[in-house]
Amino acid sequence: DIDWVNNLAGEITDGEIVANIVGGGLDPTTVSSGKGFYNSRVGNILWSKVNDDRLGVIAPGSSGRNSFSFSSVSLVGGIGAELREPVITLEVEFRGKRISDSGNTEPVFSTATQKIKLNSDAQLTGEVLQRTGPFQNRGPLPPKVDQETTYTIVWSVLNSSNNLEGAKVTASLPSYVKWLDVQQPTSETISFQPSLSGGGDLIWDLGAVAPGVGTISSARRVSFQVSLTPSLSQVGEAPALVLDSTFSGLDTFTRQALTAKLKRALNTTLTNEPGFQIGQERVTNQI
């Protein structure tokens, strides 16, 4: 929104407002200029008496608002993946004419600038494996009541454009899931705090995460192993193995806290595993 007011004692005529929108973070195809005219070649929006009659003659004390909107480019994939510390700069100019005390026409000019820093796009993904991955798993598929089946959990973190610090992933294991204390790679830091009733809390301490991780370079990834011993009450279900997987970190460019959360719990559905068949995720009590 551009808010303007004539705070002079006399009229202003032939008013024009120009909004320059510049920066690699801008997606020019998304600019919506309202009553103004967007010139994509030079990257600005123009309002004048041609498309806004309020600007033809602006009486003392008169005010108004001109609005426009836009979106940033996607920082994951395409040209946005190459950006580092992206900024969109808005440079707004007002120009017009007034009659001076001496009776001469003189220009009226005013400017305002606003810089928009774009947060990095940090993403967390997770998958469950049983037949593949860095660990040898054991146990029946589908899982059976009172029998142990082990699974491999894989977390991956992606970060687009800015450096992150204090990054971590937190989650919890349900009471019926056991932490097996193995991980790959061992260079990543995972801690587990068991609960008295079973299960417990997990923290993956990533620390600093460089820009381009998962877009230009490989994602930060860690795998760990858990086991499930289902009970009769879970027959026909696909039990959750890891709950509330949440990424958090501080964007050092914008100084904003970033979060990303998996949309669902990681359960015994092996979506990304070759050979997985629907039904193998559900607990059975059959011999």
Tab-separated table of C-alpha atoms in Angstrom, residues 2 18-28 30-33 37-40 42-47 68-71 87-92 114 116:
chain	number	residue	atom	x	y	z
A	2	ILE	CA	1.242	3.487	-0.917
A	18	VAL	CA	6.001	5.422	-9.821
A	19	ALA	CA	6.785	2.221	-7.910
A	20	ASN	CA	10.010	0.540	-8.992
A	21	ILE	CA	10.151	-3.128	-7.972
A	22	VAL	CA	13.639	-4.555	-8.351
A	23	GLY	CA	15.661	-7.505	-7.119
A	24	GLY	CA	16.367	-11.090	-8.050
A	25	GLY	CA	13.794	-12.303	-5.545
A	26	LEU	CA	10.863	-10.890	-7.535
A	27	ASP	CA	8.667	-13.043	-9.756
A	28	PRO	CA	7.569	-10.416	-12.328
A	30	THR	CA	2.922	-12.184	-10.312
A	31	VAL	CA	2.812	-8.367	-10.221
A	32	SER	CA	-0.753	-7.085	-9.895
A	33	SER	CA	-0.872	-3.312	-10.343
A	37	PHE	CA	0.150	0.263	-15.386
A	38	TYR	CA	2.919	-2.285	-14.877
A	39	ASN	CA	5.747	-1.905	-17.379
A	40	SER	CA	7.594	-5.217	-17.157
A	42	VAL	CA	11.582	-1.409	-16.897
A	43	GLY	CA	10.068	-3.026	-13.817
A	44	ASN	CA	7.804	-0.296	-12.510
A	45	ILE	CA	4.160	0.607	-11.959
A	46	LEU	CA	2.827	4.033	-12.975
A	47	TRP	CA	-0.247	5.788	-11.627
A	68	PHE	CA	-0.270	-3.384	-5.697
A	69	SER	CA	0.906	-6.912	-4.983
A	70	PHE	CA	3.546	-9.402	-6.056
A	71	SER	CA	5.159	-12.677	-5.028
A	87	VAL	CA	16.153	-8.924	-1.536
A	88	ILE	CA	13.250	-7.153	-3.235
A	89	THR	CA	13.564	-3.362	-3.184
A	90	LEU	CA	10.600	-1.008	-3.551
A	91	GLU	CA	11.463	2.542	-4.643
A	92	VAL	CA	8.402	4.794	-4.716
A	114	GLN	CA	11.562	-0.190	1.385
A	116	ILE	CA	12.266	-6.703	1.761
